[in-house]
Amino acid sequence: MPAIIESSVVAEIPGPLSKAAAKQLDSVWDSRAVYFVADYDKSEGNYIVDVDGNKFLDVYSQIASIPVGYNNPALIEAAKSPEMISALVNRPAVGNFPSSQWHDILKNGLLRIHPEGLDKIFTAQSGSEANELAFKAAMMLHRRKERGEGVDWTHEETSSCIENSKPGSPDLAVLSFANSFHGRGFGSLSTTRSKAVHKLDIPSFDWPKATFPALKYPLEKHVEENAAEEKRSLDEVEKLITSWRFPVVALIVEPIQSEGGDNHASPAFFQGLRDLTKKHGVTFIVDEVQTGFGATGKFWGHSHWNLTSPPDIVTFSKKAQTAGYFFGDRQLVPDKAYRQFNTWIGDPARVIMSGAVVREILDKKLVEQTARVGEVLYAELEKLAAKYPEYIKNLRGKGQGTYIAFDTVDSATLVKSMKKLFVNIGTCGVNTVRLRPMLIFEESHIPTLLAALEKVIESMSLIW
Amino acid sequence: MPAIIESSVVAEIPGPLSKAAAKQLDSVWDSRAVYFVADYDKSEGNYIVDVDGNKFLDVYSQIASIPVGYNNPALIEAAKSPEMISALVNRPAVGNFPSSQWHDILKNGLLRIHPEGLDKIFTAQSGSEANELAFKAAMMLHRRKERGEGVDWTHEETSSCIENSKPGSPDLAVLSFANSFHGRGFGSLSTTRSKAVHKLDIPSFDWPKATFPALKYPLEKHVEENAAEEKRSLDEVEKLITSWRFPVVALIVEPIQSEGGDNHASPAFFQGLRDLTKKHGVTFIVDEVQTGFGATGKFWGHSHWNLTSPPDIVTFSKKAQTAGYFFGDRQLVPDKAYRQFNTWIGDPARVIMSGAVVREILDKKLVEQTARVGEVLYAELEKLAAKYPEYIKNLRGKGQGTYIAFDTVDSATLVKSMKKLFVNIGTCGVNTVRLRPMLIFEESHIPTLLAALEKVIESMSLIW
């Protein structure tokens, strides 16, 4: 596959056909966030093609959610399978009337890659929903322990909850970190702390926010400072848990804060969170919506931590092509049926796709590949950073597969210019460029990415 | 198709194979709510088959969400189409990179049946999500008007919202009705008021609840009483809107309260709600998650009302096989992009299915059929109610297609016994039996349903 293909249209991204299509779409749909309109039939592997015929190396991957490439043959096969047709046509309320295949779909799909110690699953449809279901499981568990095993609900509880009043609707908090992103539902949004654009004007719960460690780079030059910073954050977390106005029943954290700027912390920090949450009986939820499914060079981001005991809940979505959460503790199954429930409980069609994704990742050893390619990519970026230290700052993600990011001067301009050189790349945080290639990204794609990046930085340094 | 097929297993529902499959499933999944495990490959049209080979007339339809029958040939065709394969394999972040087909998929699918005056759409993945997106749209609109057109966000607003504090995270309320069901997210659950099992132990927003009119049946015998009751409810709504501790920005109501007991109100009541919400600048959200898509004998439940002006937002899911909301007022599109946004914004694969559902409904005139069949069904049930007035009380849904319900003595026992006679039927409210046949339910299916119902009621009356 050519690195950058020739195109008759280079002057304008989005091109005229993309613009016209977006305008037409806007008559029925809010299309203001459209970068370009894609021709998925012509897209393949790591390359996305737009309606103007422009072909981009895609290291953004539908906001980090395409796992194994456009028009992947194994996924096409799954999409054509008889069980897929049935799941699409006979969409079940899986809680009441699961199909005879449902167990095997889960067992031979998502459960093949369940995080260690977390071998039970609840399916959902988005990362946001998965996180809220995790919060609810934590809340029910907290009240179950408080109530005492086997103690029945009181009339006061069941009647007051209908009024949205205590004691049935208690004040219970989920702790999250500054700059985190956990979704946009009213519960998940209350834990999202990254940007005003997500949160403004929306009522939220009075839940605590801890500051995430602000590490200094390069890490090897700031070992003591960073350790002290992580200690400070852990102390703050413990203080919030023990002093908040009402019980903190869950703590949610991303292995790498992604939307909030690709902020990392050390395994020791996360072990500290595991210890604190265990000590205080707080459900430890690891949000692997963006980090899960291999991009960090391990299947799960939290596997880098070598925790002494697993998280209580791990949520997933994006590259899984479906969503949900894994858990181990059977008490996270509520005391009664129908408490954690909804009509569809996920979508078997999407769970079938996730099974095909898992098979492809394992068969082709794509996590191992990502770890290997990531090392090369990081080393190349390190060289470029040495050449343009103003434009590639705080390079991070070493040893984290292709989950690499850096700060720059004007990330919006950089990614816009990259598109003109046919590389589709994304931003996060304030002025951060995040790489989110698919798991099929190879060494051979690195020169294309690096050449475009260097060209853009050169131009920026020239004209600014 | 035979009315009740012969089966070697009649003694036990769920049968031994269903039980074994549910038990196996429970090792990885909470299977306590499983009625039986289905064999969808053998299910067809109005009939669902379980793994034990039992064949049930299905008037529950996956909690009111199967629109046009199991293994419907037109849906199978859509499931096999090239655009479906692409949507499954190349799942786009439609907000950023919509496919070149996205406009046509919407235009030739869901937008063919948009409610009058509401010709713009936002796609979602569940009714719960659709309702929360509607709340957020209403909240942003309210603050936009308050702020004044074109007035920029203040630093105080953008920084305080990150802290979940005012003024950025304001106290804004959504009014809902007692016994309503609008979903299980933290926002939608705050408006759900039907049962403690959904709400207990989950924090909620301090939002107002009005009592829904409690109509007396038969309607023609209680005209004045019912009118007074509706007036009382409207007065209560207005009082809550004008006196709540903080602004009520939206009111959400189901055309027929479904999960809460199939509670109806008159067109005049809903016109009253439209008038009140207009008068007080409150966004009027009609939750058509269960009533939408034809089962009431009109495509939308609210079409029965002949409102002087349309609702502001109509949400849908279930029989649509996808979810989302329709709206008309362009100001419900937020002032800036990315405020109403998420990674996937629905699922094009499911939106393609919804297009096939719409085509099938329109081509086969299934709404008209449902209106016609519903009249016959209602008349038959009226006769049965006259014979067993203790067991079929408050029959309701006249002129509402097959959206029919009645109160009984012990709804749980009734539906359990109906399964032994191979009719799959559901409950709602406290002791209500709700009929939710598919839109392909015909006059020819009525005798099967009625015979089973009479037999169960006869037995109940004999042994109790």
PDB file of N, CA and C in Angstrom, chain B residues 49 59 94 126 174 184 190 271 284-285 288 318 335 340 353 393 439 449 453:
ATOM      1  N   VAL B  49     -40.031 -19.859  19.637  1.00  0.00           N
ATOM      2  CA  VAL B  49     -39.805 -21.264  20.000  1.00  0.00           C
ATOM      3  C   VAL B  49     -38.682 -21.314  21.024  1.00  0.00           C
ATOM      4  N   VAL B  59     -47.178 -12.453  22.428  1.00  0.00           N
ATOM      5  CA  VAL B  59     -47.806 -11.131  22.487  1.00  0.00           C
ATOM      6  C   VAL B  59     -47.084 -10.249  23.511  1.00  0.00           C
ATOM      7  N   VAL B  94     -19.907   8.605  13.877  1.00  0.00           N
ATOM      8  CA  VAL B  94     -20.685   9.328  12.858  1.00  0.00           C
ATOM      9  C   VAL B  94     -20.653  10.844  13.001  1.00  0.00           C
ATOM     10  N   SER B 126     -30.333   3.603  23.129  1.00  0.00           N
ATOM     11  CA  SER B 126     -31.382   3.055  23.993  1.00  0.00           C
ATOM     12  C   SER B 126     -32.377   4.160  24.295  1.00  0.00           C
ATOM     13  N   VAL B 174     -36.365  18.208  35.578  1.00  0.00           N
ATOM     14  CA  VAL B 174     -37.265  17.603  34.601  1.00  0.00           C
ATOM     15  C   VAL B 174     -38.455  17.043  35.375  1.00  0.00           C
ATOM     16  N   ARG B 184     -33.142   3.998  32.927  1.00  0.00           N
ATOM     17  CA  ARG B 184     -32.395   3.611  34.115  1.00  0.00           C
ATOM     18  C   ARG B 184     -31.039   4.283  34.257  1.00  0.00           C
ATOM     19  N   SER B 190     -34.017   9.311  37.372  1.00  0.00           N
ATOM     20  CA  SER B 190     -34.578  10.345  38.251  1.00  0.00           C
ATOM     21  C   SER B 190     -35.990  10.737  37.812  1.00  0.00           C
ATOM     22  N   GLN B 271     -53.238  17.873  25.495  1.00  0.00           N
ATOM     23  CA  GLN B 271     -53.305  19.249  24.978  1.00  0.00           C
ATOM     24  C   GLN B 271     -53.058  20.231  26.126  1.00  0.00           C
ATOM     25  N   PHE B 284     -41.339  20.203  26.015  1.00  0.00           N
ATOM     26  CA  PHE B 284     -42.337  19.139  26.143  1.00  0.00           C
ATOM     27  C   PHE B 284     -41.808  17.896  25.427  1.00  0.00           C
ATOM     28  N   ILE B 285     -41.411  16.917  26.222  1.00  0.00           N
ATOM     29  CA  ILE B 285     -40.817  15.693  25.673  1.00  0.00           C
ATOM     30  C   ILE B 285     -41.822  14.557  25.756  1.00  0.00           C
ATOM     31  N   GLU B 288     -41.899   8.153  23.442  1.00  0.00           N
ATOM     32  CA  GLU B 288     -42.621   7.145  22.635  1.00  0.00           C
ATOM     33  C   GLU B 288     -41.792   5.873  22.493  1.00  0.00           C
ATOM     34  N   LYS B 318     -37.051   0.680  21.199  1.00  0.00           N
ATOM     35  CA  LYS B 318     -37.798  -0.595  21.124  1.00  0.00           C
ATOM     36  C   LYS B 318     -38.108  -1.035  19.687  1.00  0.00           C
ATOM     37  N   ASP B 335     -25.676  25.589  21.019  1.00  0.00           N
ATOM     38  CA  ASP B 335     -24.984  26.730  20.405  1.00  0.00           C
ATOM     39  C   ASP B 335     -23.603  26.368  19.866  1.00  0.00           C
ATOM     40  N   GLN B 340     -23.470  18.176  22.446  1.00  0.00           N
ATOM     41  CA  GLN B 340     -24.311  16.979  22.362  1.00  0.00           C
ATOM     42  C   GLN B 340     -23.557  16.037  21.442  1.00  0.00           C
ATOM     43  N   MET B 353     -31.387  -1.273  10.182  1.00  0.00           N
ATOM     44  CA  MET B 353     -32.498  -2.171  10.520  1.00  0.00           C
ATOM     45  C   MET B 353     -33.796  -1.386  10.689  1.00  0.00           C
ATOM     46  N   LYS B 393     -60.457  -6.606  34.683  1.00  0.00           N
ATOM     47  CA  LYS B 393     -60.981  -5.338  35.199  1.00  0.00           C
ATOM     48  C   LYS B 393     -60.326  -4.177  34.475  1.00  0.00           C
ATOM     49  N   LEU B 439     -46.731  -5.936  15.144  1.00  0.00           N
ATOM     50  CA  LEU B 439     -47.617  -5.265  14.195  1.00  0.00           C
ATOM     51  C   LEU B 439     -48.161  -6.241  13.147  1.00  0.00           C
ATOM     52  N   LEU B 449     -55.158 -16.630  21.535  1.00  0.00           N
ATOM     53  CA  LEU B 449     -54.930 -15.800  22.716  1.00  0.00           C
ATOM     54  C   LEU B 449     -56.126 -15.874  23.655  1.00  0.00           C
ATOM     55  N   LEU B 453     -56.494 -17.488  27.424  1.00  0.00           N
ATOM     56  CA  LEU B 453     -56.831 -16.564  28.502  1.00  0.00           C
ATOM     57  C   LEU B 453     -58.071 -17.057  29.253  1.00  0.00           C
TER      58      LEU B 453
END
